RNA sequence: CUCAAUUA
């Protein structure tokens, strides 16, 4: 089973979900019974290429074969449904999670938080974040990054910055993505000097800026016709090997 | 062997 699962996961990773499904069928034919992980891999694979209905049918197939979906199974479909905008079914599944004694975890909530943010339901997102904490679930760096990103894109920079501070106070270590999200937020508001300062600061904090960091700032600089500064950053990228020349 | 977040 492990061998087949690894193979399927590899195919899904490169979006060759049909080949993954072939492997899935082959294992069955050879008398190897797919386990929950096999289904989880296929469900995520289908969600990734937006074939959510296939994912749902596999989910139902699990029930028929008396396989009990675990938290990862739920999280994967919920995330797939969220990303394809089929929110109503999501809430049913969240209820089902509670009823089946596998309550949503921080990852489930991260998916939900992300959709709320991306659909401009910022207030609901903030409420959900509080609800997560109230339930005694520790938000992690992902959770914070998602909400900070939502706040930045919803033009609520101040709140985003407060949350970023809060994250530091709580002793979390922001990673490259967290910084990138904050930097993008500053760029959106045209605060390019602040963005560049934060870029320096992240490096001081032991977090190396990556290509996204630079591209974000460069793009913003060019929009403001700050061609010289942009060029300097481009050179910096080349020096750091972030840009092939 | 399986789940969530960033520029374009």
PDB file of C-alpha atoms (C1' of nucleotides) in Angstrom:
ATOM      1  CA  UNK A   1       0.000   0.000   0.000  1.00  0.00           C
ATOM      2  CA  UNK A   2       2.767   2.397   0.955  1.00  0.00           C
ATOM      3  CA  UNK A   3       4.453   1.922  -2.389  1.00  0.00           C
ATOM      4  CA  UNK A   4       1.248   2.624  -4.299  1.00  0.00           C
ATOM      5  CA  UNK A   5       0.476   5.616  -2.139  1.00  0.00           C
ATOM      6  CA  UNK A   6       3.877   7.091  -2.763  1.00  0.00           C
ATOM      7  CA  UNK A   7       3.484   6.551  -6.476  1.00  0.00           C
ATOM      8  CA  UNK A   8       0.032   8.115  -6.532  1.00  0.00           C
ATOM      9  CA  UNK A   9       1.200  11.059  -4.534  1.00  0.00           C
ATOM     10  CA  UNK A  10       4.056  11.605  -6.940  1.00  0.00           C
ATOM     11  CA  UNK A  11       1.687  11.638  -9.908  1.00  0.00           C
ATOM     12  CA  UNK A  12      -0.660  14.031  -8.141  1.00  0.00           C
ATOM     13  CA  UNK A  13       2.232  16.299  -7.341  1.00  0.00           C
ATOM     14  CA  UNK A  14       2.790  16.862 -11.046  1.00  0.00           C
ATOM     15  CA  UNK A  15      -0.957  16.949 -11.717  1.00  0.00           C
ATOM     16  CA  UNK A  16      -0.988  13.586 -13.453  1.00  0.00           C
ATOM     17  CA  UNK A  17      -4.088  12.622 -11.567  1.00  0.00           C
ATOM     18  CA  UNK A  18      -5.241  10.194 -14.236  1.00  0.00           C
ATOM     19  CA  UNK A  19      -2.081   8.190 -13.833  1.00  0.00           C
ATOM     20  CA  UNK A  20      -2.551   8.318 -10.089  1.00  0.00           C
ATOM     21  CA  UNK A  21      -6.061   6.973 -10.549  1.00  0.00           C
ATOM     22  CA  UNK A  22      -4.667   4.209 -12.759  1.00  0.00           C
ATOM     23  CA  UNK A  23      -2.313   3.220  -9.972  1.00  0.00           C
ATOM     24  CA  UNK A  24      -5.240   3.342  -7.579  1.00  0.00           C
ATOM     25  CA  UNK A  25      -7.224   0.981  -9.801  1.00  0.00           C
ATOM     26  CA  UNK A  26      -4.243  -1.261 -10.380  1.00  0.00           C
ATOM     27  CA  UNK A  27      -3.623  -1.766  -6.711  1.00  0.00           C
ATOM     28  CA  UNK A  28      -7.229  -2.796  -6.219  1.00  0.00           C
ATOM     29  CA  UNK A  29      -7.005  -5.295  -9.072  1.00  0.00           C
ATOM     30  CA  UNK A  30      -3.901  -6.808  -7.570  1.00  0.00           C
ATOM     31  CA  UNK A  31      -5.662  -7.327  -4.292  1.00  0.00           C
ATOM     32  CA  UNK A  32      -4.086  -4.467  -2.425  1.00  0.00           C
ATOM     33  CA  UNK A  33      -6.801  -2.571  -0.587  1.00  0.00           C
ATOM     34  CA  UNK A  34      -6.516   1.223  -0.713  1.00  0.00           C
ATOM     35  CA  UNK A  35      -6.464   2.683   2.768  1.00  0.00           C
ATOM     36  CA  UNK A  36      -7.549   6.058   4.079  1.00  0.00           C
ATOM     37  CA  UNK A  37      -4.293   7.608   2.966  1.00  0.00           C
ATOM     38  CA  UNK A  38      -4.760   6.313  -0.566  1.00  0.00           C
ATOM     39  CA  UNK A  39      -8.108   8.059  -0.677  1.00  0.00           C
ATOM     40  CA  UNK A  40      -6.689  11.187   0.891  1.00  0.00           C
ATOM     41  CA  UNK A  41      -4.042  11.394  -1.785  1.00  0.00           C
ATOM     42  CA  UNK A  42      -6.551  10.958  -4.615  1.00  0.00           C
ATOM     43  CA  UNK A  43      -9.020  13.380  -3.078  1.00  0.00           C
ATOM     44  CA  UNK A  44      -6.402  16.053  -2.778  1.00  0.00           C
ATOM     45  CA  UNK A  45      -5.212  15.302  -6.304  1.00  0.00           C
ATOM     46  CA  UNK A  46      -8.680  15.813  -7.751  1.00  0.00           C
ATOM     47  CA  UNK A  47      -9.228  18.949  -5.719  1.00  0.00           C
ATOM     48  CA  UNK A  48      -5.972  20.369  -6.952  1.00  0.00           C
ATOM     49  CA  UNK A  49      -7.037  20.110 -10.567  1.00  0.00           C
ATOM     50  CA  UNK A  50     -10.511  21.404  -9.680  1.00  0.00           C
ATOM     51  CA  UNK A  51     -12.283  18.097 -10.228  1.00  0.00           C
ATOM     52  CA  UNK A  52     -14.073  18.429  -6.942  1.00  0.00           C
ATOM     53  CA  UNK A  53     -16.939  16.180  -7.985  1.00  0.00           C
ATOM     54  CA  UNK A  54     -14.534  13.299  -8.476  1.00  0.00           C
ATOM     55  CA  UNK A  55     -13.148  14.008  -5.034  1.00  0.00           C
ATOM     56  CA  UNK A  56     -16.611  13.944  -3.551  1.00  0.00           C
ATOM     57  CA  UNK A  57     -17.437  10.665  -5.213  1.00  0.00           C
ATOM     58  CA  UNK A  58     -14.275   9.101  -3.793  1.00  0.00           C
ATOM     59  CA  UNK A  59     -15.278  10.459  -0.422  1.00  0.00           C
ATOM     60  CA  UNK A  60     -18.637   8.735  -0.744  1.00  0.00           C
ATOM     61  CA  UNK A  61     -16.952   5.584  -1.952  1.00  0.00           C
ATOM     62  CA  UNK A  62     -15.011   5.505   1.312  1.00  0.00           C
ATOM     63  CA  UNK A  63     -18.248   5.274   3.223  1.00  0.00           C
ATOM     64  CA  UNK A  64     -19.398   2.395   1.047  1.00  0.00           C
ATOM     65  CA  UNK A  65     -16.154   0.555   1.709  1.00  0.00           C
ATOM     66  CA  UNK A  66     -16.408   1.193   5.426  1.00  0.00           C
ATOM     67  CA  UNK A  67     -13.351   3.373   5.500  1.00  0.00           C
ATOM     68  CA  UNK A  68     -13.639   6.130   8.054  1.00  0.00           C
ATOM     69  CA  UNK A  69     -12.504   9.506   6.707  1.00  0.00           C
ATOM     70  CA  UNK A  70      -9.994  11.145   9.001  1.00  0.00           C
ATOM     71  CA  UNK A  71      -9.307  14.808   9.645  1.00  0.00           C
ATOM     72  CA  UNK A  72      -7.015  14.984   6.649  1.00  0.00           C
ATOM     73  CA  UNK A  73      -9.719  13.589   4.377  1.00  0.00           C
ATOM     74  CA  UNK A  74     -12.139  16.250   5.563  1.00  0.00           C
ATOM     75  CA  UNK A  75      -9.557  18.986   5.363  1.00  0.00           C
ATOM     76  CA  UNK A  76      -8.660  18.091   1.812  1.00  0.00           C
ATOM     77  CA  UNK A  77     -12.203  18.148   0.461  1.00  0.00           C
ATOM     78  CA  UNK A  78     -13.128  21.174   2.487  1.00  0.00           C
ATOM     79  CA  UNK A  79     -10.170  23.010   1.049  1.00  0.00           C
ATOM     80  CA  UNK A  80     -11.100  21.883  -2.456  1.00  0.00           C
ATOM     81  CA  UNK A  81     -14.693  22.976  -2.028  1.00  0.00           C
ATOM     82  CA  UNK A  82     -13.609  26.308  -0.584  1.00  0.00           C
ATOM     83  CA  UNK A  83     -11.303  27.008  -3.479  1.00  0.00           C
ATOM     84  CA  UNK A  84     -13.975  26.223  -6.021  1.00  0.00           C
ATOM     85  CA  UNK A  85     -16.506  28.366  -4.210  1.00  0.00           C
ATOM     86  CA  UNK A  86     -18.852  25.605  -3.119  1.00  0.00           C
ATOM     87  CA  UNK A  87     -19.193  26.879   0.383  1.00  0.00           C
ATOM     88  CA  UNK A  88     -22.604  25.484   1.291  1.00  0.00           C
ATOM     89  CA  UNK A  89     -21.405  21.894   1.258  1.00  0.00           C
ATOM     90  CA  UNK A  90     -18.421  22.980   3.345  1.00  0.00           C
ATOM     91  CA  UNK A  91     -20.552  23.806   6.348  1.00  0.00           C
ATOM     92  CA  UNK A  92     -22.261  20.417   6.140  1.00  0.00           C
ATOM     93  CA  UNK A  93     -18.891  18.758   6.263  1.00  0.00           C
ATOM     94  CA  UNK A  94     -17.761  20.865   9.181  1.00  0.00           C
ATOM     95  CA  UNK A  95     -20.871  19.714  11.069  1.00  0.00           C
ATOM     96  CA  UNK A  96     -20.113  16.164  10.064  1.00  0.00           C
ATOM     97  CA  UNK A  97     -16.629  16.541  11.491  1.00  0.00           C
ATOM     98  CA  UNK A  98     -18.038  17.562  14.832  1.00  0.00           C
ATOM     99  CA  UNK A  99     -20.571  14.744  14.765  1.00  0.00           C
ATOM    100  CA  UNK A 100     -18.003  12.133  13.929  1.00  0.00           C
ATOM    101  CA  UNK A 101     -15.767  13.075  16.799  1.00  0.00           C
ATOM    102  CA  UNK A 102     -13.117  14.541  14.540  1.00  0.00           C
ATOM    103  CA  UNK A 103     -13.507  18.237  15.190  1.00  0.00           C
ATOM    104  CA  UNK A 104     -11.990  20.747  12.779  1.00  0.00           C
ATOM    105  CA  UNK A 105      -8.381  21.528  13.553  1.00  0.00           C
ATOM    106  CA  UNK A 106      -6.168  24.499  12.825  1.00  0.00           C
ATOM    107  CA  UNK A 107      -5.764  23.409   9.208  1.00  0.00           C
ATOM    108  CA  UNK A 108      -9.504  23.135   8.633  1.00  0.00           C
ATOM    109  CA  UNK A 109      -9.925  26.608  10.026  1.00  0.00           C
ATOM    110  CA  UNK A 110      -7.076  27.935   7.947  1.00  0.00           C
ATOM    111  CA  UNK A 111      -8.846  26.833   4.796  1.00  0.00           C
ATOM    112  CA  UNK A 112     -12.060  28.453   5.959  1.00  0.00           C
ATOM    113  CA  UNK A 113     -10.242  31.601   6.997  1.00  0.00           C
ATOM    114  CA  UNK A 114      -8.569  31.818   3.632  1.00  0.00           C
ATOM    115  CA  UNK A 115     -11.845  31.606   1.710  1.00  0.00           C
ATOM    116  CA  UNK A 116     -13.464  34.190   3.903  1.00  0.00           C
ATOM    117  CA  UNK A 117     -10.540  36.518   3.253  1.00  0.00           C
ATOM    118  CA  UNK A 118     -10.473  35.885  -0.466  1.00  0.00           C
ATOM    119  CA  UNK A 119     -14.202  36.498  -0.743  1.00  0.00           C
ATOM    120  CA  UNK A 120     -13.916  39.816   1.047  1.00  0.00           C
ATOM    121  CA  UNK A 121     -15.642  38.687   4.193  1.00  0.00           C
ATOM    122  CA  UNK A 122     -12.974  40.236   6.348  1.00  0.00           C
ATOM    123  CA  UNK A 123     -15.149  40.813   9.366  1.00  0.00           C
ATOM    124  CA  UNK A 124     -16.255  37.211   9.314  1.00  0.00           C
ATOM    125  CA  UNK A 125     -12.634  36.190   8.960  1.00  0.00           C
ATOM    126  CA  UNK A 126     -11.665  38.212  12.008  1.00  0.00           C
ATOM    127  CA  UNK A 127     -14.569  36.688  13.902  1.00  0.00           C
ATOM    128  CA  UNK A 128     -13.462  33.212  12.855  1.00  0.00           C
ATOM    129  CA  UNK A 129      -9.931  33.903  14.007  1.00  0.00           C
ATOM    130  CA  UNK A 130     -11.270  34.807  17.435  1.00  0.00           C
ATOM    131  CA  UNK A 131     -13.485  31.741  17.427  1.00  0.00           C
ATOM    132  CA  UNK A 132     -10.458  29.578  16.721  1.00  0.00           C
ATOM    133  CA  UNK A 133      -8.705  30.974  19.746  1.00  0.00           C
ATOM    134  CA  UNK A 134     -11.860  30.665  21.861  1.00  0.00           C
ATOM    135  CA  UNK A 135     -12.020  26.994  21.005  1.00  0.00           C
ATOM    136  CA  UNK A 136      -8.603  26.594  22.494  1.00  0.00           C
ATOM    137  CA  UNK A 137      -6.986  25.954  19.146  1.00  0.00           C
ATOM    138  CA  UNK A 138      -3.630  27.673  18.765  1.00  0.00           C
ATOM    139  CA  UNK A 139      -3.403  29.711  15.599  1.00  0.00           C
ATOM    140  CA  UNK A 140      -0.049  29.117  13.928  1.00  0.00           C
ATOM    141  CA  UNK A 141       2.050  31.033  11.445  1.00  0.00           C
ATOM    142  CA  UNK A 142      -0.196  29.914   8.571  1.00  0.00           C
ATOM    143  CA  UNK A 143      -3.287  31.198  10.336  1.00  0.00           C
ATOM    144  CA  UNK A 144      -1.698  34.543  11.006  1.00  0.00           C
ATOM    145  CA  UNK A 145      -0.294  34.856   7.511  1.00  0.00           C
ATOM    146  CA  UNK A 146      -3.661  34.134   5.931  1.00  0.00           C
ATOM    147  CA  UNK A 147      -5.446  36.768   7.974  1.00  0.00           C
ATOM    148  CA  UNK A 148      -2.685  39.337   7.605  1.00  0.00           C
ATOM    149  CA  UNK A 149      -2.793  38.819   3.853  1.00  0.00           C
ATOM    150  CA  UNK A 150      -6.557  39.240   3.824  1.00  0.00           C
ATOM    151  CA  UNK A 151      -6.341  42.410   5.862  1.00  0.00           C
ATOM    152  CA  UNK A 152      -3.653  43.872   3.613  1.00  0.00           C
ATOM    153  CA  UNK A 153      -5.598  43.122   0.460  1.00  0.00           C
ATOM    154  CA  UNK A 154      -8.756  44.502   2.040  1.00  0.00           C
ATOM    155  CA  UNK A 155      -6.850  47.731   2.610  1.00  0.00           C
ATOM    156  CA  UNK A 156      -6.743  47.394   6.354  1.00  0.00           C
ATOM    157  CA  UNK A 157      -3.025  47.783   6.741  1.00  0.00           C
ATOM    158  CA  UNK A 158      -3.169  49.100  10.273  1.00  0.00           C
ATOM    159  CA  UNK A 159      -5.043  46.053  11.525  1.00  0.00           C
ATOM    160  CA  UNK A 160      -2.672  43.816   9.619  1.00  0.00           C
ATOM    161  CA  UNK A 161       0.317  45.470  11.228  1.00  0.00           C
ATOM    162  CA  UNK A 162      -1.247  45.108  14.662  1.00  0.00           C
ATOM    163  CA  UNK A 163      -1.774  41.415  13.998  1.00  0.00           C
ATOM    164  CA  UNK A 164       1.805  41.073  12.826  1.00  0.00           C
ATOM    165  CA  UNK A 165       2.975  42.623  16.100  1.00  0.00           C
ATOM    166  CA  UNK A 166       0.667  40.307  17.977  1.00  0.00           C
ATOM    167  CA  UNK A 167       2.247  37.351  16.237  1.00  0.00           C
ATOM    168  CA  UNK A 168       5.680  38.491  17.371  1.00  0.00           C
ATOM    169  CA  UNK A 169       4.505  39.065  20.910  1.00  0.00           C
ATOM    170  CA  UNK A 170       3.035  35.581  21.002  1.00  0.00           C
ATOM    171  CA  UNK A 171       6.499  34.310  20.199  1.00  0.00           C
ATOM    172  CA  UNK A 172       5.816  33.053  16.693  1.00  0.00           C
ATOM    173  CA  UNK A 173       8.480  33.350  14.071  1.00  0.00           C
ATOM    174  CA  UNK A 174       7.199  34.919  10.896  1.00  0.00           C
ATOM    175  CA  UNK A 175       8.570  33.133   7.848  1.00  0.00           C
ATOM    176  CA  UNK A 176       9.304  34.400   4.338  1.00  0.00           C
ATOM    177  CA  UNK A 177       5.672  34.236   3.340  1.00  0.00           C
ATOM    178  CA  UNK A 178       4.550  36.188   6.364  1.00  0.00           C
ATOM    179  CA  UNK A 179       7.034  38.908   5.581  1.00  0.00           C
ATOM    180  CA  UNK A 180       6.135  38.831   1.903  1.00  0.00           C
ATOM    181  CA  UNK A 181       2.493  39.322   2.742  1.00  0.00           C
ATOM    182  CA  UNK A 182       3.289  42.282   4.988  1.00  0.00           C
ATOM    183  CA  UNK A 183       5.619  43.766   2.380  1.00  0.00           C
ATOM    184  CA  UNK A 184       2.947  43.401  -0.261  1.00  0.00           C
ATOM    185  CA  UNK A 185       0.533  45.159   2.058  1.00  0.00           C
ATOM    186  CA  UNK A 186       2.909  48.080   2.437  1.00  0.00           C
ATOM    187  CA  UNK A 187       3.372  48.205  -1.335  1.00  0.00           C
ATOM    188  CA  UNK A 188      -0.377  48.269  -1.884  1.00  0.00           C
ATOM    189  CA  UNK A 189      -0.542  51.412   0.222  1.00  0.00           C
ATOM    190  CA  UNK A 190       2.395  52.910  -1.639  1.00  0.00           C
ATOM    191  CA  UNK A 191       4.638  52.732   1.412  1.00  0.00           C
ATOM    192  CA  UNK A 192       7.672  51.563  -0.474  1.00  0.00           C
ATOM    193  CA  UNK A 193      10.276  52.856   1.923  1.00  0.00           C
ATOM    194  CA  UNK A 194       8.610  50.939   4.687  1.00  0.00           C
ATOM    195  CA  UNK A 195       8.478  47.898   2.466  1.00  0.00           C
ATOM    196  CA  UNK A 196      12.206  48.096   1.838  1.00  0.00           C
ATOM    197  CA  UNK A 197      12.873  48.641   5.517  1.00  0.00           C
ATOM    198  CA  UNK A 198      10.914  45.540   6.364  1.00  0.00           C
ATOM    199  CA  UNK A 199      12.876  43.664   3.744  1.00  0.00           C
ATOM    200  CA  UNK A 200      16.088  44.604   5.516  1.00  0.00           C
ATOM    201  CA  UNK A 201      14.557  43.797   8.853  1.00  0.00           C
ATOM    202  CA  UNK A 202      13.479  40.320   7.846  1.00  0.00           C
ATOM    203  CA  UNK A 203      17.000  39.538   6.861  1.00  0.00           C
ATOM    204  CA  UNK A 204      18.278  40.862  10.193  1.00  0.00           C
ATOM    205  CA  UNK A 205      15.845  38.467  11.802  1.00  0.00           C
ATOM    206  CA  UNK A 206      17.390  35.598   9.947  1.00  0.00           C
ATOM    207  CA  UNK A 207      14.732  35.299   7.282  1.00  0.00           C
ATOM    208  CA  UNK A 208      16.176  35.558   3.798  1.00  0.00           C
ATOM    209  CA  UNK A 209      14.118  37.507   1.270  1.00  0.00           C
ATOM    210  CA  UNK A 210      13.260  35.338  -1.711  1.00  0.00           C
ATOM    211  CA  UNK A 211      12.321  36.022  -5.319  1.00  0.00           C
ATOM    212  CA  UNK A 212       8.748  36.867  -4.351  1.00  0.00           C
ATOM    213  CA  UNK A 213       9.963  39.470  -1.866  1.00  0.00           C
ATOM    214  CA  UNK A 214      12.016  41.223  -4.491  1.00  0.00           C
ATOM    215  CA  UNK A 215       9.484  40.886  -7.268  1.00  0.00           C
ATOM    216  CA  UNK A 216       6.803  42.398  -5.068  1.00  0.00           C
ATOM    217  CA  UNK A 217       8.858  45.453  -4.245  1.00  0.00           C
ATOM    218  CA  UNK A 218      10.275  45.871  -7.737  1.00  0.00           C
ATOM    219  CA  UNK A 219       6.843  45.763  -9.279  1.00  0.00           C
ATOM    220  CA  UNK A 220       5.613  48.409  -6.858  1.00  0.00           C
ATOM    221  CA  UNK A 221       8.653  50.589  -7.536  1.00  0.00           C
ATOM    222  CA  UNK A 222       8.100  50.412 -11.266  1.00  0.00           C
ATOM    223  CA  UNK A 223       4.467  51.368 -10.850  1.00  0.00           C
ATOM    224  CA  UNK A 224       5.736  54.498  -9.153  1.00  0.00           C
ATOM    225  CA  UNK A 225       8.360  55.065 -11.840  1.00  0.00           C
ATOM    226  CA  UNK A 226      11.158  54.550  -9.363  1.00  0.00           C
ATOM    227  CA  UNK A 227      13.230  52.915 -12.031  1.00  0.00           C
ATOM    228  CA  UNK A 228      16.623  53.369 -10.362  1.00  0.00           C
ATOM    229  CA  UNK A 229      15.633  51.762  -7.113  1.00  0.00           C
ATOM    230  CA  UNK A 230      14.018  48.934  -9.008  1.00  0.00           C
ATOM    231  CA  UNK A 231      17.182  48.387 -10.980  1.00  0.00           C
ATOM    232  CA  UNK A 232      19.233  48.243  -7.791  1.00  0.00           C
ATOM    233  CA  UNK A 233      16.978  45.552  -6.434  1.00  0.00           C
ATOM    234  CA  UNK A 234      17.217  43.618  -9.674  1.00  0.00           C
ATOM    235  CA  UNK A 235      20.981  43.646  -9.307  1.00  0.00           C
ATOM    236  CA  UNK A 236      20.629  42.502  -5.733  1.00  0.00           C
ATOM    237  CA  UNK A 237      18.531  39.591  -6.954  1.00  0.00           C
ATOM    238  CA  UNK A 238      21.188  38.580  -9.425  1.00  0.00           C
ATOM    239  CA  UNK A 239      23.892  38.835  -6.778  1.00  0.00           C
ATOM    240  CA  UNK A 240      21.876  36.584  -4.548  1.00  0.00           C
ATOM    241  CA  UNK A 241      21.245  34.098  -7.295  1.00  0.00           C
ATOM    242  CA  UNK A 242      17.514  34.742  -7.247  1.00  0.00           C
ATOM    243  CA  UNK A 243      17.518  35.641 -10.885  1.00  0.00           C
ATOM    244  CA  UNK A 244      19.259  33.737 -13.620  1.00  0.00           C
ATOM    245  CA  UNK A 245      21.079  35.936 -16.071  1.00  0.00           C
TER     246      UNK A 245
ATOM    247  C1'   C B   1       3.127   7.125   2.194  1.00  0.00           C
ATOM    248  C1'   U B   2      -1.535  11.917   2.833  1.00  0.00           C
ATOM    249  C1'   C B   3      -4.075  18.152   4.530  1.00  0.00           C
ATOM    250  C1'   A B   4      -3.878  24.897   4.892  1.00  0.00           C
ATOM    251  C1'   A B   5      -0.904  30.697   3.487  1.00  0.00           C
ATOM    252  C1'   U B   6       2.606  35.100  -0.488  1.00  0.00           C
ATOM    253  C1'   U B   7       4.205  38.799  -5.951  1.00  0.00           C
ATOM    254  C1'   A B   8       2.934  38.085 -11.382  1.00  0.00           C
TER     255        A B   8
END
